[in-house]
């Protein structure tokens, strides 16, 4: 390779950038046609491309921040969905337990109704209270009914 010192080096670099020089190059590289050589961008075009690239990077950065913000909302949404599922499971468990108790509650209601009927029969019958033998017989009947259900 040739020695380029001082101003010649700058001139050589300009020739290389412009694609004019074949000084110090292989003859195979120097003999390639202009169409095959990569073009170098001119300074204003390069600055415009660089500016567009920076704008694209800024837009991507803003979009990424936006998505991260949405991700935060998404994680909050997932947390709320989890809480909702837990409350539904608790509600279903309570309904299941209530269904187990329904027959027992119904039996207790029947007993209360039967006892209410007996009490109303006693309240409505003046004869029972006035005649002691009828009162004793009615009390015995009630005790027998009560003991038979136990």
Short mmCIF file of N, CA and C in Angstrom, two decimals:
data_model
loop_
_atom_site.label_atom_id
_atom_site.label_comp_id
_atom_site.label_asym_id
_atom_site.label_seq_id
_atom_site.Cartn_x
_atom_site.Cartn_y
_atom_site.Cartn_z
N UNK A 1 0.83 -1.18 0.00
CA UNK A 1 0.00 0.00 0.00
C UNK A 1 0.87 1.24 0.00
N UNK A 2 0.36 2.26 -0.58
CA UNK A 2 1.13 3.51 -0.67
C UNK A 2 1.04 4.28 0.62
N UNK A 3 2.07 5.12 0.85
CA UNK A 3 2.11 5.94 2.06
C UNK A 3 1.44 7.26 1.74
N UNK A 4 0.38 7.56 2.50
CA UNK A 4 -0.34 8.82 2.31
C UNK A 4 -0.10 9.67 3.53
N UNK A 5 0.62 10.74 3.39
CA UNK A 5 0.91 11.59 4.53
C UNK A 5 0.37 12.98 4.27
N UNK A 6 -0.01 13.64 5.34
CA UNK A 6 -0.45 15.02 5.24
C UNK A 6 -1.73 15.17 4.47
N UNK A 7 -1.74 16.11 3.51
CA UNK A 7 -2.93 16.43 2.73
C UNK A 7 -3.33 15.33 1.79
N UNK A 8 -2.33 14.50 1.36
CA UNK A 8 -2.66 13.40 0.46
C UNK A 8 -3.61 12.40 1.11
N UNK A 9 -3.47 12.22 2.41
CA UNK A 9 -4.33 11.25 3.10
C UNK A 9 -5.78 11.73 3.05
N UNK A 10 -6.01 13.02 3.30
CA UNK A 10 -7.37 13.55 3.25
C UNK A 10 -7.94 13.43 1.84
N UNK A 11 -7.12 13.75 0.85
CA UNK A 11 -7.55 13.65 -0.54
C UNK A 11 -7.91 12.20 -0.88
N UNK A 12 -7.08 11.26 -0.41
CA UNK A 12 -7.34 9.84 -0.67
C UNK A 12 -8.65 9.39 -0.02
N UNK A 13 -8.89 9.86 1.23
CA UNK A 13 -10.14 9.48 1.91
C UNK A 13 -11.34 10.02 1.16
N UNK A 14 -11.26 11.25 0.64
CA UNK A 14 -12.35 11.82 -0.14
C UNK A 14 -12.58 11.00 -1.40
N UNK A 15 -11.50 10.59 -2.04
CA UNK A 15 -11.64 9.78 -3.25
C UNK A 15 -12.30 8.45 -2.93
N UNK A 16 -11.93 7.86 -1.79
CA UNK A 16 -12.54 6.58 -1.40
C UNK A 16 -14.02 6.76 -1.10
N UNK A 17 -14.37 7.85 -0.40
CA UNK A 17 -15.77 8.11 -0.08
C UNK A 17 -16.59 8.37 -1.33
N UNK A 18 -16.01 9.06 -2.27
CA UNK A 18 -16.72 9.37 -3.51
C UNK A 18 -16.70 8.21 -4.49
N UNK A 19 -15.89 7.22 -4.23
CA UNK A 19 -15.81 6.07 -5.11
C UNK A 19 -14.96 6.30 -6.35
N UNK A 20 -14.11 7.36 -6.35
CA UNK A 20 -13.30 7.68 -7.52
C UNK A 20 -11.95 7.00 -7.52
N UNK A 21 -11.43 6.69 -6.38
CA UNK A 21 -10.02 6.30 -6.30
C UNK A 21 -9.86 4.80 -6.37
N UNK A 22 -8.81 4.42 -7.07
CA UNK A 22 -8.40 3.02 -7.03
C UNK A 22 -6.96 2.94 -6.57
N UNK A 23 -6.44 4.05 -6.05
CA UNK A 23 -5.06 4.11 -5.61
C UNK A 23 -4.88 3.20 -4.41
N UNK A 24 -3.92 2.31 -4.48
CA UNK A 24 -3.63 1.41 -3.39
C UNK A 24 -4.64 0.28 -3.26
N UNK A 25 -5.57 0.16 -4.15
CA UNK A 25 -6.56 -0.90 -4.07
C UNK A 25 -6.14 -2.04 -4.97
N UNK A 26 -6.67 -3.14 -4.68
CA UNK A 26 -6.49 -4.30 -5.54
C UNK A 26 -7.05 -3.97 -6.91
N UNK A 27 -6.44 -4.48 -7.96
CA UNK A 27 -6.94 -4.23 -9.30
C UNK A 27 -8.32 -4.87 -9.49
N UNK A 28 -8.59 -5.98 -8.77
CA UNK A 28 -9.90 -6.62 -8.93
C UNK A 28 -11.00 -5.72 -8.35
N UNK A 29 -10.68 -5.01 -7.25
CA UNK A 29 -11.67 -4.11 -6.66
C UNK A 29 -11.79 -2.87 -7.51
N UNK A 30 -10.66 -2.37 -8.01
CA UNK A 30 -10.66 -1.15 -8.81
C UNK A 30 -11.37 -1.34 -10.13
N UNK A 31 -11.42 -2.54 -10.63
CA UNK A 31 -12.01 -2.76 -11.94
C UNK A 31 -13.52 -3.01 -11.87
N UNK A 32 -14.10 -3.00 -10.67
CA UNK A 32 -15.55 -3.24 -10.58
C UNK A 32 -16.28 -2.04 -11.12
N UNK A 33 -17.47 -2.26 -11.62
CA UNK A 33 -18.24 -1.17 -12.21
C UNK A 33 -18.85 -0.32 -11.11
N UNK A 34 -19.32 0.86 -11.45
CA UNK A 34 -19.91 1.79 -10.50
C UNK A 34 -21.19 1.22 -9.89
N UNK A 35 -21.91 0.44 -10.64
CA UNK A 35 -23.17 -0.11 -10.15
C UNK A 35 -22.93 -1.10 -9.01
N UNK A 36 -21.80 -1.76 -8.99
CA UNK A 36 -21.53 -2.76 -7.97
C UNK A 36 -20.99 -2.16 -6.69
N UNK A 37 -20.43 -0.99 -6.76
CA UNK A 37 -19.87 -0.36 -5.57
C UNK A 37 -21.01 0.17 -4.69
N UNK A 38 -20.87 0.00 -3.38
CA UNK A 38 -21.92 0.54 -2.51
C UNK A 38 -21.86 2.06 -2.53
N UNK A 39 -23.02 2.66 -2.56
CA UNK A 39 -23.04 4.13 -2.58
C UNK A 39 -22.96 4.63 -1.15
N UNK A 40 -22.31 5.75 -0.99
CA UNK A 40 -22.23 6.36 0.33
C UNK A 40 -23.24 7.48 0.37
N UNK A 41 -23.96 7.59 1.47
CA UNK A 41 -24.99 8.64 1.52
C UNK A 41 -24.34 10.01 1.63
N UNK A 42 -24.99 10.99 1.03
CA UNK A 42 -24.48 12.34 1.20
C UNK A 42 -24.89 12.83 2.59
N UNK A 43 -24.20 13.81 3.07
CA UNK A 43 -24.36 14.26 4.46
C UNK A 43 -25.80 14.67 4.80
N UNK A 44 -26.47 15.51 4.01
CA UNK A 44 -27.85 15.89 4.37
C UNK A 44 -28.80 14.69 4.40
N UNK A 45 -28.65 13.79 3.44
CA UNK A 45 -29.50 12.60 3.41
C UNK A 45 -29.22 11.73 4.63
N UNK A 46 -27.95 11.59 4.97
CA UNK A 46 -27.56 10.79 6.13
C UNK A 46 -28.16 11.39 7.41
N UNK A 47 -28.08 12.71 7.57
CA UNK A 47 -28.64 13.36 8.75
C UNK A 47 -30.15 13.20 8.81
N UNK A 48 -30.82 13.27 7.66
CA UNK A 48 -32.27 13.07 7.62
C UNK A 48 -32.62 11.65 8.04
N UNK A 49 -31.86 10.67 7.51
CA UNK A 49 -32.11 9.27 7.89
C UNK A 49 -31.86 9.04 9.37
N UNK A 50 -30.80 9.67 9.88
CA UNK A 50 -30.49 9.55 11.30
C UNK A 50 -31.61 10.16 12.15
N UNK A 51 -32.12 11.30 11.72
CA UNK A 51 -33.22 11.95 12.43
C UNK A 51 -34.48 11.07 12.42
N UNK A 52 -34.79 10.47 11.27
CA UNK A 52 -35.94 9.56 11.18
C UNK A 52 -35.76 8.35 12.09
N UNK A 53 -34.54 7.84 12.12
CA UNK A 53 -34.26 6.70 12.99
C UNK A 53 -34.46 7.08 14.46
N UNK A 54 -33.96 8.26 14.84
CA UNK A 54 -34.15 8.72 16.22
C UNK A 54 -35.63 8.89 16.55
N UNK A 55 -36.41 9.44 15.61
CA UNK A 55 -37.85 9.59 15.84
C UNK A 55 -38.52 8.23 16.02
N UNK A 56 -38.12 7.27 15.20
CA UNK A 56 -38.68 5.92 15.30
C UNK A 56 -38.34 5.30 16.65
N UNK A 57 -37.09 5.49 17.08
CA UNK A 57 -36.67 4.97 18.38
C UNK A 57 -37.49 5.61 19.49
N UNK A 58 -37.70 6.94 19.41
CA UNK A 58 -38.50 7.64 20.42
C UNK A 58 -39.93 7.12 20.45
N UNK A 59 -40.52 6.92 19.27
CA UNK A 59 -41.89 6.39 19.20
C UNK A 59 -41.96 5.00 19.82
N UNK A 60 -40.97 4.16 19.51
CA UNK A 60 -40.94 2.81 20.09
C UNK A 60 -40.80 2.88 21.61
N UNK A 61 -39.97 3.81 22.07
CA UNK A 61 -39.78 3.98 23.51
C UNK A 61 -41.09 4.39 24.19
N UNK A 62 -41.79 5.35 23.57
CA UNK A 62 -43.08 5.79 24.12
C UNK A 62 -44.09 4.66 24.11
N UNK A 63 -44.13 3.90 23.02
CA UNK A 63 -45.06 2.78 22.92
C UNK A 63 -44.73 1.72 23.97
N UNK A 64 -43.45 1.47 24.17
CA UNK A 64 -43.04 0.50 25.19
C UNK A 64 -43.47 0.95 26.57
N UNK A 65 -43.27 2.24 26.88
CA UNK A 65 -43.73 2.77 28.17
C UNK A 65 -45.24 2.65 28.31
N UNK A 66 -45.94 2.92 27.21
CA UNK A 66 -47.40 2.79 27.22
C UNK A 66 -47.81 1.35 27.49
N UNK A 67 -47.12 0.42 26.83
CA UNK A 67 -47.45 -0.99 27.04
C UNK A 67 -47.13 -1.42 28.46
N UNK A 68 -46.04 -0.91 29.01
CA UNK A 68 -45.71 -1.24 30.40
C UNK A 68 -46.79 -0.71 31.33
N UNK A 69 -47.31 0.47 31.03
CA UNK A 69 -48.41 1.02 31.82
C UNK A 69 -49.64 0.14 31.70
N UNK A 70 -49.93 -0.32 30.47
CA UNK A 70 -51.06 -1.22 30.26
C UNK A 70 -50.82 -2.54 30.97
N UNK A 71 -49.55 -2.97 31.00
CA UNK A 71 -49.23 -4.23 31.69
C UNK A 71 -49.53 -4.09 33.17
N UNK A 72 -49.24 -2.92 33.73
CA UNK A 72 -49.56 -2.69 35.13
C UNK A 72 -51.06 -2.78 35.37
N UNK A 73 -51.84 -2.22 34.44
CA UNK A 73 -53.29 -2.31 34.56
C UNK A 73 -53.74 -3.74 34.34
N UNK A 74 -53.05 -4.43 33.44
CA UNK A 74 -53.42 -5.83 33.18
C UNK A 74 -53.16 -6.69 34.41
N UNK A 75 -52.05 -6.43 35.10
CA UNK A 75 -51.78 -7.22 36.30
C UNK A 75 -52.80 -6.91 37.39
N UNK A 76 -53.21 -5.65 37.49
CA UNK A 76 -54.27 -5.29 38.44
C UNK A 76 -55.57 -5.99 38.07
N UNK A 77 -55.87 -6.02 36.77
CA UNK A 77 -57.07 -6.69 36.28
C UNK A 77 -57.02 -8.18 36.62
N UNK A 78 -55.87 -8.80 36.40
CA UNK A 78 -55.72 -10.23 36.73
C UNK A 78 -55.90 -10.47 38.23
N UNK A 79 -55.40 -9.56 39.04
CA UNK A 79 -55.55 -9.68 40.49
C UNK A 79 -57.03 -9.61 40.87
N UNK A 80 -57.75 -8.67 40.26
CA UNK A 80 -59.18 -8.54 40.55
C UNK A 80 -59.96 -9.77 40.07
N UNK A 81 -59.58 -10.31 38.93
CA UNK A 81 -60.23 -11.53 38.43
C UNK A 81 -60.00 -12.66 39.41
N UNK A 82 -58.79 -12.78 39.94
CA UNK A 82 -58.48 -13.82 40.93
C UNK A 82 -59.33 -13.66 42.18
N UNK A 83 -59.49 -12.42 42.65
CA UNK A 83 -60.31 -12.17 43.83
C UNK A 83 -61.77 -12.52 43.54
N UNK A 84 -62.22 -12.21 42.34
CA UNK A 84 -63.60 -12.53 41.97
C UNK A 84 -63.80 -14.05 41.95
N UNK A 85 -62.85 -14.78 41.42
CA UNK A 85 -62.95 -16.24 41.41
C UNK A 85 -63.00 -16.81 42.82
N UNK A 86 -62.15 -16.26 43.70
CA UNK A 86 -62.14 -16.72 45.09
C UNK A 86 -63.49 -16.47 45.75
N UNK A 87 -64.07 -15.29 45.52
CA UNK A 87 -65.36 -15.00 46.15
C UNK A 87 -66.46 -15.89 45.57
N UNK A 88 -66.38 -16.21 44.28
CA UNK A 88 -67.35 -17.13 43.69
C UNK A 88 -67.21 -18.52 44.30
N UNK A 89 -65.97 -18.96 44.52
CA UNK A 89 -65.76 -20.27 45.14
C UNK A 89 -66.31 -20.30 46.55
N UNK A 90 -66.10 -19.22 47.30
CA UNK A 90 -66.65 -19.14 48.66
C UNK A 90 -68.18 -19.16 48.62
N UNK A 91 -68.75 -18.41 47.70
CA UNK A 91 -70.21 -18.38 47.57
C UNK A 91 -70.75 -19.76 47.22
N UNK A 92 -70.09 -20.44 46.28
CA UNK A 92 -70.53 -21.79 45.90
C UNK A 92 -70.41 -22.76 47.07
N UNK A 93 -69.34 -22.64 47.86
CA UNK A 93 -69.18 -23.51 49.03
C UNK A 93 -70.29 -23.24 50.05
N UNK A 94 -70.64 -21.97 50.23
CA UNK A 94 -71.72 -21.64 51.16
C UNK A 94 -73.06 -22.16 50.66
N UNK A 95 -73.30 -22.06 49.35
CA UNK A 95 -74.54 -22.60 48.78
C UNK A 95 -74.60 -24.11 48.98
N UNK A 96 -73.48 -24.78 48.78
CA UNK A 96 -73.44 -26.23 48.96
C UNK A 96 -73.75 -26.59 50.41
N UNK A 97 -73.14 -25.87 51.34
CA UNK A 97 -73.40 -26.12 52.76
C UNK A 97 -74.86 -25.84 53.10
N UNK A 98 -75.41 -24.79 52.52
CA UNK A 98 -76.82 -24.46 52.77
C UNK A 98 -77.73 -25.56 52.22
N UNK A 99 -77.40 -26.11 51.07
CA UNK A 99 -78.21 -27.20 50.50
C UNK A 99 -78.19 -28.42 51.40
N UNK A 100 -77.06 -28.66 52.06
CA UNK A 100 -76.98 -29.78 52.99
C UNK A 100 -77.89 -29.54 54.19
N UNK A 101 -78.01 -28.28 54.61
CA UNK A 101 -78.82 -27.96 55.78
C UNK A 101 -80.31 -27.81 55.46
N UNK A 102 -80.65 -27.65 54.19
CA UNK A 102 -82.05 -27.44 53.81
C UNK A 102 -82.99 -28.52 54.34
N UNK A 103 -82.69 -29.82 54.19
CA UNK A 103 -83.62 -30.83 54.72
C UNK A 103 -83.79 -30.73 56.24
N UNK A 104 -82.71 -30.47 56.94
CA UNK A 104 -82.79 -30.34 58.39
C UNK A 104 -83.64 -29.13 58.78
N UNK A 105 -83.44 -28.04 58.07
CA UNK A 105 -84.24 -26.83 58.33
C UNK A 105 -85.71 -27.11 58.07
N UNK A 106 -85.99 -27.81 56.99
CA UNK A 106 -87.38 -28.14 56.65
C UNK A 106 -88.01 -29.01 57.74
N UNK A 107 -87.29 -29.98 58.25
CA UNK A 107 -87.80 -30.82 59.36
C UNK A 107 -88.10 -29.97 60.59
N UNK A 108 -87.21 -29.06 60.92
CA UNK A 108 -87.42 -28.19 62.07
C UNK A 108 -88.64 -27.29 61.87
N UNK A 109 -88.85 -26.82 60.65
CA UNK A 109 -90.03 -26.00 60.35
C UNK A 109 -91.31 -26.81 60.56
N UNK A 110 -91.30 -28.06 60.08
CA UNK A 110 -92.47 -28.92 60.27
C UNK A 110 -92.77 -29.11 61.75
N UNK A 111 -91.73 -29.37 62.53
CA UNK A 111 -91.93 -29.54 63.97
C UNK A 111 -92.50 -28.28 64.60
N UNK A 112 -91.98 -27.13 64.22
CA UNK A 112 -92.49 -25.86 64.76
C UNK A 112 -93.96 -25.69 64.38
N UNK A 113 -94.30 -26.01 63.13
CA UNK A 113 -95.69 -25.88 62.69
C UNK A 113 -96.61 -26.82 63.47
N UNK A 114 -96.15 -28.06 63.66
CA UNK A 114 -96.96 -29.02 64.43
C UNK A 114 -97.17 -28.54 65.86
N UNK A 115 -96.11 -28.03 66.48
CA UNK A 115 -96.23 -27.54 67.85
C UNK A 115 -97.12 -26.30 67.90
N UNK A 116 -97.03 -25.49 66.86
CA UNK A 116 -97.91 -24.31 66.78
C UNK A 116 -99.37 -24.72 66.68
N UNK A 117 -99.65 -25.78 65.91
CA UNK A 117 -101.03 -26.28 65.80
C UNK A 117 -101.51 -26.77 67.16
N UNK A 118 -100.67 -27.50 67.85
CA UNK A 118 -101.04 -28.03 69.17
C UNK A 118 -101.34 -26.88 70.13
N UNK A 119 -100.49 -25.87 70.10
CA UNK A 119 -100.70 -24.71 70.98
C UNK A 119 -102.00 -24.01 70.63
N UNK A 120 -102.26 -23.84 69.33
CA UNK A 120 -103.51 -23.17 68.94
C UNK A 120 -104.72 -24.02 69.32
N UNK A 121 -104.60 -25.35 69.23
CA UNK A 121 -105.70 -26.22 69.67
C UNK A 121 -105.96 -26.02 71.16
N UNK A 122 -104.89 -25.94 71.93
CA UNK A 122 -105.04 -25.73 73.37
C UNK A 122 -105.66 -24.36 73.66
N UNK A 123 -105.21 -23.34 72.95
CA UNK A 123 -105.74 -22.00 73.17
C UNK A 123 -107.21 -21.89 72.77
N UNK A 124 -107.60 -22.59 71.72
CA UNK A 124 -108.96 -22.50 71.20
C UNK A 124 -109.96 -23.35 71.98
N UNK A 125 -109.51 -24.23 72.79
CA UNK A 125 -110.41 -25.15 73.49
C UNK A 125 -110.59 -24.72 74.94
N UNK A 126 -111.69 -24.08 75.21
CA UNK A 126 -111.98 -23.66 76.58
C UNK A 126 -112.30 -24.86 77.45
N UNK A 127 -112.85 -25.90 76.84
CA UNK A 127 -113.26 -27.07 77.61
C UNK A 127 -112.07 -27.75 78.27
N UNK A 128 -110.96 -27.76 77.59
CA UNK A 128 -109.77 -28.42 78.11
C UNK A 128 -109.35 -27.76 79.42
N UNK A 129 -109.39 -26.45 79.44
CA UNK A 129 -108.95 -25.74 80.63
C UNK A 129 -109.96 -25.86 81.79
N UNK A 130 -111.25 -25.98 81.44
CA UNK A 130 -112.28 -26.00 82.48
C UNK A 130 -112.42 -27.37 83.14
N UNK A 131 -112.22 -28.41 82.39
CA UNK A 131 -112.39 -29.76 82.94
C UNK A 131 -111.01 -30.37 83.16
N UNK A 132 -110.74 -30.67 84.39
CA UNK A 132 -109.41 -31.15 84.76
C UNK A 132 -109.10 -32.52 84.15
N UNK A 133 -110.04 -33.41 84.08
CA UNK A 133 -109.78 -34.72 83.49
C UNK A 133 -109.47 -34.61 82.00
N UNK A 134 -110.16 -33.69 81.30
CA UNK A 134 -109.86 -33.48 79.87
C UNK A 134 -108.48 -32.85 79.71
N UNK A 135 -108.14 -31.97 80.63
CA UNK A 135 -106.83 -31.33 80.59
C UNK A 135 -105.73 -32.37 80.79
N UNK A 136 -105.92 -33.27 81.75
CA UNK A 136 -104.92 -34.32 81.98
C UNK A 136 -104.79 -35.23 80.77
N UNK A 137 -105.92 -35.60 80.16
CA UNK A 137 -105.91 -36.48 78.99
C UNK A 137 -105.19 -35.79 77.82
N UNK A 138 -105.48 -34.51 77.63
CA UNK A 138 -104.85 -33.76 76.53
C UNK A 138 -103.34 -33.63 76.77
N UNK A 139 -102.97 -33.37 78.02
CA UNK A 139 -101.54 -33.27 78.34
C UNK A 139 -100.84 -34.60 78.12
N UNK A 140 -101.48 -35.68 78.48
CA UNK A 140 -100.91 -37.02 78.28
C UNK A 140 -100.74 -37.28 76.79
N UNK A 141 -101.75 -36.90 76.01
CA UNK A 141 -101.69 -37.08 74.54
C UNK A 141 -100.51 -36.28 73.96
N UNK A 142 -100.36 -35.06 74.42
CA UNK A 142 -99.25 -34.22 73.94
C UNK A 142 -97.90 -34.81 74.33
N UNK A 143 -97.80 -35.29 75.56
CA UNK A 143 -96.54 -35.88 76.01
C UNK A 143 -96.22 -37.13 75.21
N UNK A 144 -97.23 -37.95 74.91
CA UNK A 144 -97.02 -39.16 74.10
C UNK A 144 -96.54 -38.79 72.70
N UNK A 145 -97.18 -37.80 72.10
CA UNK A 145 -96.76 -37.36 70.75
C UNK A 145 -95.32 -36.86 70.77
N UNK A 146 -95.02 -36.07 71.77
CA UNK A 146 -93.68 -35.50 71.89
C UNK A 146 -92.64 -36.60 72.09
N UNK A 147 -92.93 -37.56 72.97
CA UNK A 147 -91.98 -38.64 73.26
C UNK A 147 -91.84 -39.60 72.08
N UNK A 148 -92.89 -39.78 71.31
CA UNK A 148 -92.81 -40.70 70.16
C UNK A 148 -91.94 -40.12 69.04
N UNK A 149 -91.87 -38.81 68.96
CA UNK A 149 -91.08 -38.17 67.90
C UNK A 149 -89.61 -38.09 68.25
N UNK A 150 -89.30 -38.28 69.48
CA UNK A 150 -87.91 -38.22 69.91
C UNK A 150 -87.21 -39.42 69.50
#
